[in-house]
């Protein structure tokens, strides 16, 4: 990121002595330029918006510091009569670091750097491409949560302890607790012995039977398609060959990374 002066001849000359150039080199007192840009890009890709607030200005009213803000605590607002727009700022760690008064919740646009992606619903609110990947993202998250719960229980899915007779609620609770003690935690894998003709019936299918791996791969591919990321970059090598990887990488640079 550079500050460039375009001369009447069309020549571009880098400017290194003015405030924008200094801000790009050192945006604030705790971040490097790389740290700042990394936060900005992450905010854009996940939220569709990246914000930074002005921390201080010098005697010439030039910006001396910029502090990135979590997109979840700042919201744009357009004044309906004048058309001017402001930003409502919530309290978080950045506002304390930047020195903003917590009671001053409205900021003028001149004190906010706002970079936004596509704005299909509101001219000042960007949307991440992940919005289009809402359902495959939820599906992948749920599959991960299911797998975590499944393997936390040593791959032993829930089921029913069937008793041939009738039991009082107290007895059912006692048997359930005893079964949990025998099959989870430090006792996982121990042999359980039951009397009175009780037997165990599994309720859920195993991860293999449910083909969760294939379902997860499908949700991943849908997200890749929306972001235009070739699947081989995420170790999906099913359709990758030595002859097409270079072409896919070039496509990735041109259609995905090139834009950002």
Short mmCIF file of C-alpha atoms in Angstrom, two decimals:
data_model
loop_
_atom_site.label_atom_id
_atom_site.label_comp_id
_atom_site.label_asym_id
_atom_site.label_seq_id
_atom_site.Cartn_x
_atom_site.Cartn_y
_atom_site.Cartn_z
CA UNK A 1 0.00 0.00 0.00
CA UNK A 2 1.57 3.24 -1.16
CA UNK A 3 0.82 6.94 -1.50
CA UNK A 4 1.31 7.87 -5.17
CA UNK A 5 1.23 11.28 -6.85
CA UNK A 6 0.14 11.25 -10.51
CA UNK A 7 1.95 13.99 -12.44
CA UNK A 8 0.35 15.89 -15.39
CA UNK A 9 2.43 13.72 -17.71
CA UNK A 10 0.78 10.61 -16.27
CA UNK A 11 3.92 9.50 -14.46
CA UNK A 12 3.40 7.98 -11.00
CA UNK A 13 5.74 9.14 -8.25
CA UNK A 14 5.80 7.54 -4.82
CA UNK A 15 5.25 10.03 -1.97
CA UNK A 16 7.08 9.16 1.24
CA UNK A 17 6.99 12.37 3.30
CA UNK A 18 3.25 12.93 3.79
CA UNK A 19 0.80 11.56 6.35
CA UNK A 20 -0.80 8.80 4.21
CA UNK A 21 2.60 7.28 3.48
CA UNK A 22 3.53 7.34 7.16
CA UNK A 23 0.20 5.74 8.12
CA UNK A 24 0.71 2.94 5.61
CA UNK A 25 4.16 2.21 7.03
CA UNK A 26 3.11 2.32 10.69
CA UNK A 27 -0.67 2.54 11.22
CA UNK A 28 -0.53 2.63 15.03
CA UNK A 29 1.74 2.03 18.00
CA UNK A 30 1.17 -1.73 18.29
CA UNK A 31 0.74 -2.99 14.71
CA UNK A 32 3.00 -3.25 11.70
CA UNK A 33 1.65 -2.65 8.22
CA UNK A 34 1.35 -6.41 7.68
CA UNK A 35 -0.60 -6.87 10.93
CA UNK A 36 -2.97 -4.08 9.96
CA UNK A 37 -3.60 -5.39 6.44
CA UNK A 38 -4.05 -8.94 7.72
CA UNK A 39 -6.78 -7.74 10.10
CA UNK A 40 -8.42 -5.74 7.30
CA UNK A 41 -8.46 -8.68 4.87
CA UNK A 42 -9.77 -11.09 7.49
CA UNK A 43 -12.57 -8.67 8.36
CA UNK A 44 -13.46 -8.26 4.68
CA UNK A 45 -13.53 -11.97 3.91
CA UNK A 46 -15.51 -13.00 6.97
CA UNK A 47 -17.78 -9.97 7.45
CA UNK A 48 -17.70 -8.02 4.17
CA UNK A 49 -16.59 -4.88 6.02
CA UNK A 50 -13.32 -3.63 7.47
CA UNK A 51 -13.17 -0.61 9.77
CA UNK A 52 -10.45 1.49 11.36
CA UNK A 53 -10.92 4.57 13.49
CA UNK A 54 -8.66 7.61 13.73
CA UNK A 55 -6.68 7.63 16.94
CA UNK A 56 -5.03 11.04 16.70
CA UNK A 57 -4.26 13.94 14.37
CA UNK A 58 -1.35 16.35 14.31
CA UNK A 59 -1.39 20.15 14.29
CA UNK A 60 -2.05 20.13 10.53
CA UNK A 61 -5.10 17.89 11.08
CA UNK A 62 -3.32 14.98 9.40
CA UNK A 63 -4.10 11.49 10.62
CA UNK A 64 -1.31 10.10 12.79
CA UNK A 65 -2.77 6.72 13.74
CA UNK A 66 -5.44 4.25 12.66
CA UNK A 67 -6.86 1.51 14.86
CA UNK A 68 -8.77 -1.42 13.33
CA UNK A 69 -12.15 -2.14 14.87
CA UNK A 70 -14.08 -5.37 15.12
CA UNK A 71 -16.85 -5.13 12.46
CA UNK A 72 -19.32 -6.42 15.02
CA UNK A 73 -19.18 -3.25 17.16
CA UNK A 74 -19.54 -0.49 14.55
CA UNK A 75 -22.50 0.31 12.31
CA UNK A 76 -23.02 2.97 9.60
CA UNK A 77 -26.01 5.28 9.70
CA UNK A 78 -27.28 7.67 7.00
CA UNK A 79 -28.97 10.86 8.21
CA UNK A 80 -32.21 10.95 6.13
CA UNK A 81 -32.57 14.75 5.80
CA UNK A 82 -29.01 15.78 4.92
CA UNK A 83 -27.68 12.51 3.47
CA UNK A 84 -24.60 12.69 5.70
CA UNK A 85 -23.50 9.46 7.26
CA UNK A 86 -22.04 8.60 10.64
CA UNK A 87 -20.87 5.51 12.47
CA UNK A 88 -22.20 4.21 15.76
CA UNK A 89 -19.39 2.68 17.78
CA UNK A 90 -19.77 0.14 20.54
CA UNK A 91 -17.26 -0.40 23.30
CA UNK A 92 -14.43 -2.89 22.84
CA UNK A 93 -10.70 -3.13 23.50
CA UNK A 94 -9.80 -1.06 20.44
CA UNK A 95 -11.78 1.99 21.55
CA UNK A 96 -9.87 1.97 24.84
CA UNK A 97 -6.51 1.70 23.04
CA UNK A 98 -7.42 4.46 20.60
CA UNK A 99 -8.44 6.73 23.46
CA UNK A 100 -12.02 7.31 22.36
CA UNK A 101 -14.46 8.36 25.06
CA UNK A 102 -16.86 5.46 25.64
CA UNK A 103 -19.73 7.94 25.90
CA UNK A 104 -19.01 9.25 22.39
CA UNK A 105 -20.75 6.53 20.42
CA UNK A 106 -21.27 8.44 17.15
CA UNK A 107 -18.32 9.15 14.86
CA UNK A 108 -18.26 11.32 11.72
CA UNK A 109 -17.27 9.61 8.49
CA UNK A 110 -13.99 11.59 8.39
CA UNK A 111 -12.80 9.65 11.45
CA UNK A 112 -13.58 6.17 10.10
CA UNK A 113 -11.80 4.17 7.40
CA UNK A 114 -14.46 1.85 5.96
CA UNK A 115 -13.58 -0.70 3.28
CA UNK A 116 -16.49 -2.79 2.09
CA UNK A 117 -17.17 -5.57 -0.37
CA UNK A 118 -20.42 -6.07 -2.29
CA UNK A 119 -23.37 -3.94 -1.09
CA UNK A 120 -26.53 -5.69 -2.35
CA UNK A 121 -28.80 -4.65 0.54
CA UNK A 122 -27.43 -1.36 1.89
CA UNK A 123 -25.03 1.12 0.22
CA UNK A 124 -22.80 1.27 3.32
CA UNK A 125 -22.94 -2.35 4.49
CA UNK A 126 -20.82 -4.85 2.63
CA UNK A 127 -21.45 -8.58 2.49
CA UNK A 128 -18.92 -11.38 2.46
CA UNK A 129 -19.11 -14.04 -0.29
CA UNK A 130 -19.67 -16.46 2.58
CA UNK A 131 -23.24 -15.14 2.81
CA UNK A 132 -23.93 -17.06 -0.39
CA UNK A 133 -22.34 -20.10 1.26
CA UNK A 134 -24.58 -19.91 4.32
CA UNK A 135 -26.11 -23.38 4.10
CA UNK A 136 -22.97 -25.36 3.20
CA UNK A 137 -21.12 -23.46 5.96
CA UNK A 138 -23.77 -24.38 8.53
CA UNK A 139 -23.78 -27.96 7.24
CA UNK A 140 -19.99 -28.25 7.56
CA UNK A 141 -20.07 -26.75 11.06
CA UNK A 142 -22.75 -29.17 12.18
CA UNK A 143 -20.81 -32.14 10.75
CA UNK A 144 -17.70 -31.03 12.63
CA UNK A 145 -19.69 -30.66 15.84
CA UNK A 146 -21.21 -34.12 15.35
CA UNK A 147 -17.79 -35.67 14.74
CA UNK A 148 -16.36 -33.96 17.82
CA UNK A 149 -19.18 -35.30 20.01
CA UNK A 150 -18.95 -38.71 18.35
CA UNK A 151 -15.23 -39.20 18.92
CA UNK A 152 -15.28 -37.56 22.35
CA UNK A 153 -17.45 -40.50 23.29
CA UNK A 154 -14.86 -42.85 21.72
CA UNK A 155 -17.07 -43.36 18.66
CA UNK A 156 -19.84 -44.91 20.76
CA UNK A 157 -23.19 -43.47 19.65
CA UNK A 158 -26.18 -43.15 21.91
CA UNK A 159 -28.80 -45.85 22.14
CA UNK A 160 -31.37 -47.60 24.33
CA UNK A 161 -30.95 -49.93 27.29
CA UNK A 162 -33.94 -52.19 26.95
CA UNK A 163 -35.35 -53.84 30.09
CA UNK A 164 -37.89 -56.68 29.79
CA UNK A 165 -39.93 -55.53 32.77
CA UNK A 166 -41.29 -52.30 34.21
CA UNK A 167 -39.06 -49.87 36.10
CA UNK A 168 -39.79 -46.94 38.33
CA UNK A 169 -38.30 -43.57 37.31
CA UNK A 170 -35.77 -43.80 40.14
CA UNK A 171 -34.56 -47.18 38.90
CA UNK A 172 -34.28 -45.92 35.31
CA UNK A 173 -32.20 -42.95 36.42
CA UNK A 174 -29.96 -45.21 38.48
CA UNK A 175 -29.39 -47.65 35.58
CA UNK A 176 -28.73 -44.79 33.16
CA UNK A 177 -26.16 -43.26 35.50
CA UNK A 178 -24.49 -46.63 36.02
CA UNK A 179 -24.29 -47.23 32.26
CA UNK A 180 -22.74 -43.78 31.76
CA UNK A 181 -20.12 -44.53 34.42
CA UNK A 182 -19.21 -47.82 32.72
CA UNK A 183 -18.94 -46.49 29.16
CA UNK A 184 -17.54 -42.94 29.37
CA UNK A 185 -14.65 -41.03 30.88
CA UNK A 186 -11.80 -43.06 32.43
CA UNK A 187 -13.94 -46.22 32.26
CA UNK A 188 -14.39 -46.04 28.49
CA UNK A 189 -13.85 -49.44 26.96
CA UNK A 190 -14.60 -51.38 30.15
CA UNK A 191 -16.81 -54.45 29.94
CA UNK A 192 -20.35 -53.87 31.16
CA UNK A 193 -22.33 -56.72 32.71
CA UNK A 194 -26.10 -56.46 33.03
CA UNK A 195 -28.64 -58.78 34.56
CA UNK A 196 -32.40 -59.21 34.27
CA UNK A 197 -32.28 -59.66 30.50
CA UNK A 198 -31.35 -56.08 29.65
CA UNK A 199 -29.77 -55.41 26.25
CA UNK A 200 -28.28 -52.44 24.39
CA UNK A 201 -29.75 -51.15 21.11
CA UNK A 202 -27.84 -48.59 19.09
CA UNK A 203 -29.83 -45.64 17.83
CA UNK A 204 -27.52 -43.65 15.58
CA UNK A 205 -25.58 -44.74 12.56
CA UNK A 206 -21.80 -44.68 12.70
CA UNK A 207 -19.84 -41.98 10.93
CA UNK A 208 -18.99 -44.44 8.13
CA UNK A 209 -22.62 -45.47 7.59
CA UNK A 210 -23.78 -41.87 7.48
CA UNK A 211 -21.02 -41.01 4.99
CA UNK A 212 -20.29 -37.80 6.86
CA UNK A 213 -16.97 -37.46 5.11
CA UNK A 214 -18.68 -37.22 1.72
CA UNK A 215 -21.24 -34.75 3.02
CA UNK A 216 -18.49 -32.58 4.47
CA UNK A 217 -16.56 -32.71 1.20
CA UNK A 218 -19.69 -31.56 -0.66
CA UNK A 219 -20.13 -28.55 1.62
CA UNK A 220 -16.45 -27.68 1.20
CA UNK A 221 -16.73 -27.83 -2.59
CA UNK A 222 -19.74 -25.51 -2.57
CA UNK A 223 -17.79 -22.94 -0.55
CA UNK A 224 -14.80 -23.30 -2.90
CA UNK A 225 -17.05 -22.64 -5.89
CA UNK A 226 -18.43 -19.43 -4.38
CA UNK A 227 -14.95 -18.11 -3.49
CA UNK A 228 -13.46 -19.48 -6.75
CA UNK A 229 -10.81 -21.46 -4.94
CA UNK A 230 -9.59 -24.63 -6.74
CA UNK A 231 -10.22 -27.60 -4.39
CA UNK A 232 -6.64 -28.88 -4.70
CA UNK A 233 -5.48 -25.89 -2.63
CA UNK A 234 -7.33 -27.45 0.31
CA UNK A 235 -5.75 -30.88 -0.29
CA UNK A 236 -8.69 -32.18 -2.36
CA UNK A 237 -6.65 -33.92 -5.04
CA UNK A 238 -9.39 -36.06 -6.64
CA UNK A 239 -9.33 -34.22 -9.96
CA UNK A 240 -5.87 -32.65 -9.74
CA UNK A 241 -3.18 -33.71 -12.20
CA UNK A 242 0.29 -32.46 -13.05
CA UNK A 243 -1.11 -30.95 -16.25
CA UNK A 244 -4.00 -28.96 -14.80
CA UNK A 245 -2.62 -27.71 -11.47
CA UNK A 246 -0.77 -24.85 -13.16
CA UNK A 247 -3.90 -23.80 -15.06
CA UNK A 248 -5.99 -23.98 -11.89
CA UNK A 249 -3.45 -21.89 -10.01
CA UNK A 250 -3.51 -19.26 -12.75
CA UNK A 251 -7.32 -19.25 -12.61
CA UNK A 252 -7.15 -18.80 -8.83
CA UNK A 253 -4.78 -15.83 -9.14
CA UNK A 254 -6.88 -14.14 -11.81
CA UNK A 255 -10.43 -14.76 -10.61
CA UNK A 256 -10.02 -14.86 -6.82
CA UNK A 257 -6.80 -13.36 -5.47
CA UNK A 258 -6.59 -10.77 -8.23
CA UNK A 259 -9.76 -9.07 -7.03
CA UNK A 260 -8.70 -8.89 -3.38
#
